PDB file of C-alpha atoms in Angstrom:
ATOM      1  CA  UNK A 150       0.000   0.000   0.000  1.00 52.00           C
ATOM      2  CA  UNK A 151       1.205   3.548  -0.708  1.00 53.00           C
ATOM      3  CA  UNK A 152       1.038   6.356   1.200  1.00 56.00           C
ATOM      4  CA  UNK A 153      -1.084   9.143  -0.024  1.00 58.00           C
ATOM      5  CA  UNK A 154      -0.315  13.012   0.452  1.00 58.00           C
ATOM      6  CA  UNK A 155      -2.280  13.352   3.807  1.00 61.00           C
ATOM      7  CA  UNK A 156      -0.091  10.196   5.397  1.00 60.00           C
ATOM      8  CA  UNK A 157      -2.977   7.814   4.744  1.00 59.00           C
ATOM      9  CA  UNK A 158      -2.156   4.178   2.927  1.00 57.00           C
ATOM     10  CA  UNK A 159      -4.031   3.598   0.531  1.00 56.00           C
ATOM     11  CA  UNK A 160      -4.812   0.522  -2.237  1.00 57.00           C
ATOM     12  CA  UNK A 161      -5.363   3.136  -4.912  1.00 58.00           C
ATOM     13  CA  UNK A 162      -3.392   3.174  -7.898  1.00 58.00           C
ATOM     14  CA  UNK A 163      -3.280   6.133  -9.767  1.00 58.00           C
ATOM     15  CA  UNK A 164      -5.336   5.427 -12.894  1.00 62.00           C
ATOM     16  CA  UNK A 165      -3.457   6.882 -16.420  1.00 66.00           C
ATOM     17  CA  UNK A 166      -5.175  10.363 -17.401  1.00 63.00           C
ATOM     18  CA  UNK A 167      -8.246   9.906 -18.460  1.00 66.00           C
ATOM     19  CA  UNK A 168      -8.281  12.855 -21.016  1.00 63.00           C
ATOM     20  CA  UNK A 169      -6.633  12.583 -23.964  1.00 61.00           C
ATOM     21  CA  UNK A 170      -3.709  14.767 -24.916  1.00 62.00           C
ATOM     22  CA  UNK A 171      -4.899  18.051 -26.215  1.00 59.00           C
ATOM     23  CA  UNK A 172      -3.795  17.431 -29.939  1.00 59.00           C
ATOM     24  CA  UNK A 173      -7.125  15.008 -29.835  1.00 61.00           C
ATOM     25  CA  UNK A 174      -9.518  17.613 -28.365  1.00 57.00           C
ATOM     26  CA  UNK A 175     -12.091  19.170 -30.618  1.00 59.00           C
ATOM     27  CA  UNK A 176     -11.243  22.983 -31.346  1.00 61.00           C
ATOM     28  CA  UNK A 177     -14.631  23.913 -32.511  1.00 58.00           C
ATOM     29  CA  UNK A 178     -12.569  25.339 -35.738  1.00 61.00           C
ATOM     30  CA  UNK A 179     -13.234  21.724 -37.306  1.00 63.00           C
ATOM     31  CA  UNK A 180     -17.097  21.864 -38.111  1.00 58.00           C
ATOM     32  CA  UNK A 181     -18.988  24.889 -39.180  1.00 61.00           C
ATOM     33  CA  UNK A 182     -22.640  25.059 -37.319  1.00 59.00           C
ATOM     34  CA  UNK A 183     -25.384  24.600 -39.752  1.00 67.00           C
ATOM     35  CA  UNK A 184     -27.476  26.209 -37.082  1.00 66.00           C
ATOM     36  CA  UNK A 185     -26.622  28.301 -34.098  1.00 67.00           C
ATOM     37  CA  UNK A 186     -25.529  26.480 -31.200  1.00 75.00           C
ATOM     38  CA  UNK A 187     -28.750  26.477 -28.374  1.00 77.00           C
ATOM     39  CA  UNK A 188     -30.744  28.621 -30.768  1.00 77.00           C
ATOM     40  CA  UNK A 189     -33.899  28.650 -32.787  1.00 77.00           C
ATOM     41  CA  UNK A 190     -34.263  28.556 -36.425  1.00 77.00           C
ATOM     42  CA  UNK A 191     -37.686  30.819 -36.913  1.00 77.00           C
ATOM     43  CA  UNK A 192     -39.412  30.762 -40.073  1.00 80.00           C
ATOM     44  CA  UNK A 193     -38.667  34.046 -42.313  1.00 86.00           C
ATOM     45  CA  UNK A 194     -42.310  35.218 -42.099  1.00 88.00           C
ATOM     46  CA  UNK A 195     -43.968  36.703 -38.785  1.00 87.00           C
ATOM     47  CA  UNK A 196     -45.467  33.735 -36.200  1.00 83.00           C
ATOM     48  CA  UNK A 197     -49.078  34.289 -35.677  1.00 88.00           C
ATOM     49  CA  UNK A 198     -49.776  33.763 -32.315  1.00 89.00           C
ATOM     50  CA  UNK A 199     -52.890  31.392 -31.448  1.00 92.00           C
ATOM     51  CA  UNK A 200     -53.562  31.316 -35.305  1.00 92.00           C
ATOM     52  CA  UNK A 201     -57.049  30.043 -35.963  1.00 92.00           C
ATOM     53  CA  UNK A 202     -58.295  30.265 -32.337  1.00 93.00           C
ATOM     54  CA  UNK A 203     -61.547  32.151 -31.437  1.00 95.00           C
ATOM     55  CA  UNK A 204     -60.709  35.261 -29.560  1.00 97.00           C
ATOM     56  CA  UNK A 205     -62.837  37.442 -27.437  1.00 98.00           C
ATOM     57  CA  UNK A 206     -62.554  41.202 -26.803  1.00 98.00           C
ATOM     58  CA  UNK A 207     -63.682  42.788 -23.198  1.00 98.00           C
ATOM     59  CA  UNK A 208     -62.922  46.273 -21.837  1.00 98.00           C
ATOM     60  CA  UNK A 209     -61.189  45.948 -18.254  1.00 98.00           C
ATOM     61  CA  UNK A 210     -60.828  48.668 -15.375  1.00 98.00           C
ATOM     62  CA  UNK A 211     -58.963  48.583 -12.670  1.00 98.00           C
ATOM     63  CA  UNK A 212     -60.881  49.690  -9.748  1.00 98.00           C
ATOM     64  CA  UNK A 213     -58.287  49.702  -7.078  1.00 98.00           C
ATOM     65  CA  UNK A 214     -55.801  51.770  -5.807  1.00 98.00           C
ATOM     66  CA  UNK A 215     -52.826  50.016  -6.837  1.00 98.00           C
ATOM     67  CA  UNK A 216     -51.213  48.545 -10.418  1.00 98.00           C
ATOM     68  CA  UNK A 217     -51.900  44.687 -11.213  1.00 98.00           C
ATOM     69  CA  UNK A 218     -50.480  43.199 -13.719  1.00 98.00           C
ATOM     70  CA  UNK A 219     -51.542  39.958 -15.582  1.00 98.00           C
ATOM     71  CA  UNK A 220     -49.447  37.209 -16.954  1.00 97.00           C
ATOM     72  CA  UNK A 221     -50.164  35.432 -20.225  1.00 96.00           C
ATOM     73  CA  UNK A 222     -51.143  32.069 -19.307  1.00 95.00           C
ATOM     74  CA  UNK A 223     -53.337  33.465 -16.206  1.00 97.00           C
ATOM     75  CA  UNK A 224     -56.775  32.019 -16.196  1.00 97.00           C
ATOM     76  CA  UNK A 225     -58.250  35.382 -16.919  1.00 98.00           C
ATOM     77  CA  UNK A 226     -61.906  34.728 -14.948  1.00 97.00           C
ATOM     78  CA  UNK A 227     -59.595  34.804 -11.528  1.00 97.00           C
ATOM     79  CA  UNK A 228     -57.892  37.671 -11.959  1.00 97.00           C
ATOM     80  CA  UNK A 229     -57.757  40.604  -9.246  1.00 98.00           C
ATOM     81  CA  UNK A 230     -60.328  40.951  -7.781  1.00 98.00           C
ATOM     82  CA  UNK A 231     -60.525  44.812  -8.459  1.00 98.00           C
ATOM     83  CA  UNK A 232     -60.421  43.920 -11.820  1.00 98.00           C
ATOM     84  CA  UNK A 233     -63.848  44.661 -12.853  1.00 98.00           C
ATOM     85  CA  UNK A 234     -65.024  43.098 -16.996  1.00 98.00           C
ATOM     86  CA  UNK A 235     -67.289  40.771 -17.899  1.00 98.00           C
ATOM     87  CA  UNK A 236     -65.890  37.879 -15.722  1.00 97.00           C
ATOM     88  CA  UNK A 237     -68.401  34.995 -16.659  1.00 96.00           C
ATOM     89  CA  UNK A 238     -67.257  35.984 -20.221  1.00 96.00           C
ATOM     90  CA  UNK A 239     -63.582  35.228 -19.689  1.00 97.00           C
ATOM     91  CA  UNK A 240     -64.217  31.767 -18.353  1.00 95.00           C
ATOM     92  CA  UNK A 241     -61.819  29.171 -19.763  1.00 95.00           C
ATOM     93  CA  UNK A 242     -59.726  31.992 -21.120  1.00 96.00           C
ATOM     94  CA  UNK A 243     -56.161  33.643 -21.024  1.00 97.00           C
ATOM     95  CA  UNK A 244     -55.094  36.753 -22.865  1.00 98.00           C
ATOM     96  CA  UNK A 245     -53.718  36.395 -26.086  1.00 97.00           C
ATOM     97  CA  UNK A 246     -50.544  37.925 -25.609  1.00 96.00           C
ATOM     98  CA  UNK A 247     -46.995  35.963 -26.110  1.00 94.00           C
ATOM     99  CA  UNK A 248     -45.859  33.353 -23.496  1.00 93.00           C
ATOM    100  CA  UNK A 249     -43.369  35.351 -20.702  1.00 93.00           C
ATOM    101  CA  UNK A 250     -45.181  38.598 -20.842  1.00 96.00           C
ATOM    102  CA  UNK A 251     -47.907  40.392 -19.144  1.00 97.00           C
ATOM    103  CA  UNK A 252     -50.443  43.360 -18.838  1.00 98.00           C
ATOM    104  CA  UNK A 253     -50.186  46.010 -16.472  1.00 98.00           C
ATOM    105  CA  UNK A 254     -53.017  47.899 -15.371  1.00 98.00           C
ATOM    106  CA  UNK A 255     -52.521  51.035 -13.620  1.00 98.00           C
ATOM    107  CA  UNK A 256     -55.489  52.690 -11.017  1.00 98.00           C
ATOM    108  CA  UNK A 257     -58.097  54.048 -13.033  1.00 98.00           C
ATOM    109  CA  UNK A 258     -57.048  51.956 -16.450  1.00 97.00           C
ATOM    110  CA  UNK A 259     -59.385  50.897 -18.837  1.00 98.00           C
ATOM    111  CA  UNK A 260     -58.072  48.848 -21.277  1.00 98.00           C
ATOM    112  CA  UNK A 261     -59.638  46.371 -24.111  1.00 98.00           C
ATOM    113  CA  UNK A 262     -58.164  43.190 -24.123  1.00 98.00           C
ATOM    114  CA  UNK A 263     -58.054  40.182 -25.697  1.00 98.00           C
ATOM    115  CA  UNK A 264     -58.684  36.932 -24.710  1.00 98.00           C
ATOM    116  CA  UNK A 265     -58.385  33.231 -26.480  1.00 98.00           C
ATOM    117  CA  UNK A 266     -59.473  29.838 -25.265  1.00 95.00           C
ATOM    118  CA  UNK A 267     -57.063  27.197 -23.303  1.00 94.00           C
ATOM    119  CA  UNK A 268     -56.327  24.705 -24.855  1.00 91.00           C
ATOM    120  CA  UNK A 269     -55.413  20.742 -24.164  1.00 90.00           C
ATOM    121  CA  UNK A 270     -57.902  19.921 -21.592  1.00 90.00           C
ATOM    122  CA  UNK A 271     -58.854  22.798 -20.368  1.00 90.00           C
ATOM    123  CA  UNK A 272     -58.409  21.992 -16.411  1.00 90.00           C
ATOM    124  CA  UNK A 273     -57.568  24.815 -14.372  1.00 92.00           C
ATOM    125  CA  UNK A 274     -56.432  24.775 -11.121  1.00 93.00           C
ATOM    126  CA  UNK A 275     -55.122  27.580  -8.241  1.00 92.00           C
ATOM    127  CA  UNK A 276     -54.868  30.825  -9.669  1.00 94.00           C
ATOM    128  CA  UNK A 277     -57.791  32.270  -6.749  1.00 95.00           C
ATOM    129  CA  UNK A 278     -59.343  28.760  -6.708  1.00 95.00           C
ATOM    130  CA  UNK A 279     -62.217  29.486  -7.979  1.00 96.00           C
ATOM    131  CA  UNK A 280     -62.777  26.900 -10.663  1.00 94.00           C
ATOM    132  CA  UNK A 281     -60.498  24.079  -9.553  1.00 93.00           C
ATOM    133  CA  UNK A 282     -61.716  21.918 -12.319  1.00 92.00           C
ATOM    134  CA  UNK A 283     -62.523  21.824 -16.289  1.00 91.00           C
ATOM    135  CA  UNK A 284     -63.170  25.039 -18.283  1.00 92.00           C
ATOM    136  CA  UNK A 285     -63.936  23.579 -21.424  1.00 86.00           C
ATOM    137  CA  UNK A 286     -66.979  23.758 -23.903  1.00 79.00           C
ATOM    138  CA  UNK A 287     -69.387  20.258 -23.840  1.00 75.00           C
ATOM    139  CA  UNK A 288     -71.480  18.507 -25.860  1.00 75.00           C
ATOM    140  CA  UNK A 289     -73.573  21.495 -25.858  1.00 74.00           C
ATOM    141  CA  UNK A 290     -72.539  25.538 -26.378  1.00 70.00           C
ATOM    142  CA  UNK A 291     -73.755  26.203 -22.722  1.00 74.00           C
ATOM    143  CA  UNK A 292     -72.308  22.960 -20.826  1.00 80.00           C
ATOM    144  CA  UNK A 293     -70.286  24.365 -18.367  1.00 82.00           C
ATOM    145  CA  UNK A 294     -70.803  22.353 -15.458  1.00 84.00           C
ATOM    146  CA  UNK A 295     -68.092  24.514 -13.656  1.00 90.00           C
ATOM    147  CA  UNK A 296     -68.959  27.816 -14.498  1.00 92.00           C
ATOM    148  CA  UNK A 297     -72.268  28.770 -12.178  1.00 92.00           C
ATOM    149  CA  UNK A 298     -70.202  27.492  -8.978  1.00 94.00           C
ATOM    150  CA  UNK A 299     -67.237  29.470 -10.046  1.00 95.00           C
ATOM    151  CA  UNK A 300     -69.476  32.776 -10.495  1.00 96.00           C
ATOM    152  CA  UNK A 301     -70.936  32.286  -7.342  1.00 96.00           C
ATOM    153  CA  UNK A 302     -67.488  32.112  -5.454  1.00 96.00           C
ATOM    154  CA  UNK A 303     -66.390  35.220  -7.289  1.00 97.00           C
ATOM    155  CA  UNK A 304     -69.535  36.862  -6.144  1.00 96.00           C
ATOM    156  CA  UNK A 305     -69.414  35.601  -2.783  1.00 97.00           C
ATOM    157  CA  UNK A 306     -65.748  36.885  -2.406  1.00 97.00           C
ATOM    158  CA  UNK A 307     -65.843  40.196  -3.779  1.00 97.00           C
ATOM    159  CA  UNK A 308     -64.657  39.672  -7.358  1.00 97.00           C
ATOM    160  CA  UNK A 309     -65.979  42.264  -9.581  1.00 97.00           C
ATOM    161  CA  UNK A 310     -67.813  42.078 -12.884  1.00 96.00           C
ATOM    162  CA  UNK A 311     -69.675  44.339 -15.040  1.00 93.00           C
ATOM    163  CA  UNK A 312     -72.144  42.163 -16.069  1.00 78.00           C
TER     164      UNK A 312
END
């Protein structure tokens, strides 16, 4: 057994490096990237966001005394509370803005906004709670099995709406 640095024996053998010498080691001058390295090739013409998806425009005031803002994916029925638009409207929906970015409303804002559809299943859970389940459309325009609980919540804990 040999002694190691700290005074130690040890059975360890020093294993040959396991890198090879440099010569062998790619340069990165060798191959010329077809495509950037981590990036995205985008298609020359401008992306069309939620292409083909029904949209739905409501005019939104904030009523309180400070700003909210809104992210895109935000299951726009539960926002702020001192948000007041057409809540039962905005069921099932999120604005139609790109993924990553918000709205900000200011005290006193009235904005128009736009709002699309989720889509895969349409479950929604969290955001205020007050869905916690499917937002989707049935086998009928008006199924929303959901929706007249989730109004009633709203109501019940001061969520406005200018319906």
């Amino acid at each position: 057994m040999a002694d190691n640095p700290n005074g130690h024996a040890s059975s360890h053998q020093p294993a040959s490096d396991p890198l090879p010498p440099a010569a062998t080691h790619h340069t990165g001058t060798e191959h010329k990237a077809v495509h950037p390295i981590g990036g995205y090739l985008l298609a020359p013409s401008p992306i069309k966001l939620n292409a083909g998806r029904p949209r739905l425009k409501l005019k939104v005031r904030n009523t309180g005394d400070r700003p909210i803002q809104v992210g895109s994916h935000f299951h726009f029925f539960e926002t702020n509370r001192y948000l007041e638009f057409d809540r039962p409207k905005a069921f099932g929906m999120r604005l139609d803005i790109p993924a990553n970015s918000a709205l900000r409303f200011e005290p006193g804002d009235e904005k128009e906004v736009t709002l699309v559809p989720y889509g895969g299943k349409r479950f929604v859970f969290g955001f205020n709670n007050l869905v916690d389940g499917w937002t989707g459309d049935g086998p009928k325009p008006d199924y929303r099995p959901n929706a007249s609980a989730a109004e009633r919540r709203a109501a019940e804990r001061g969520f406005k709406t200018s319906q």
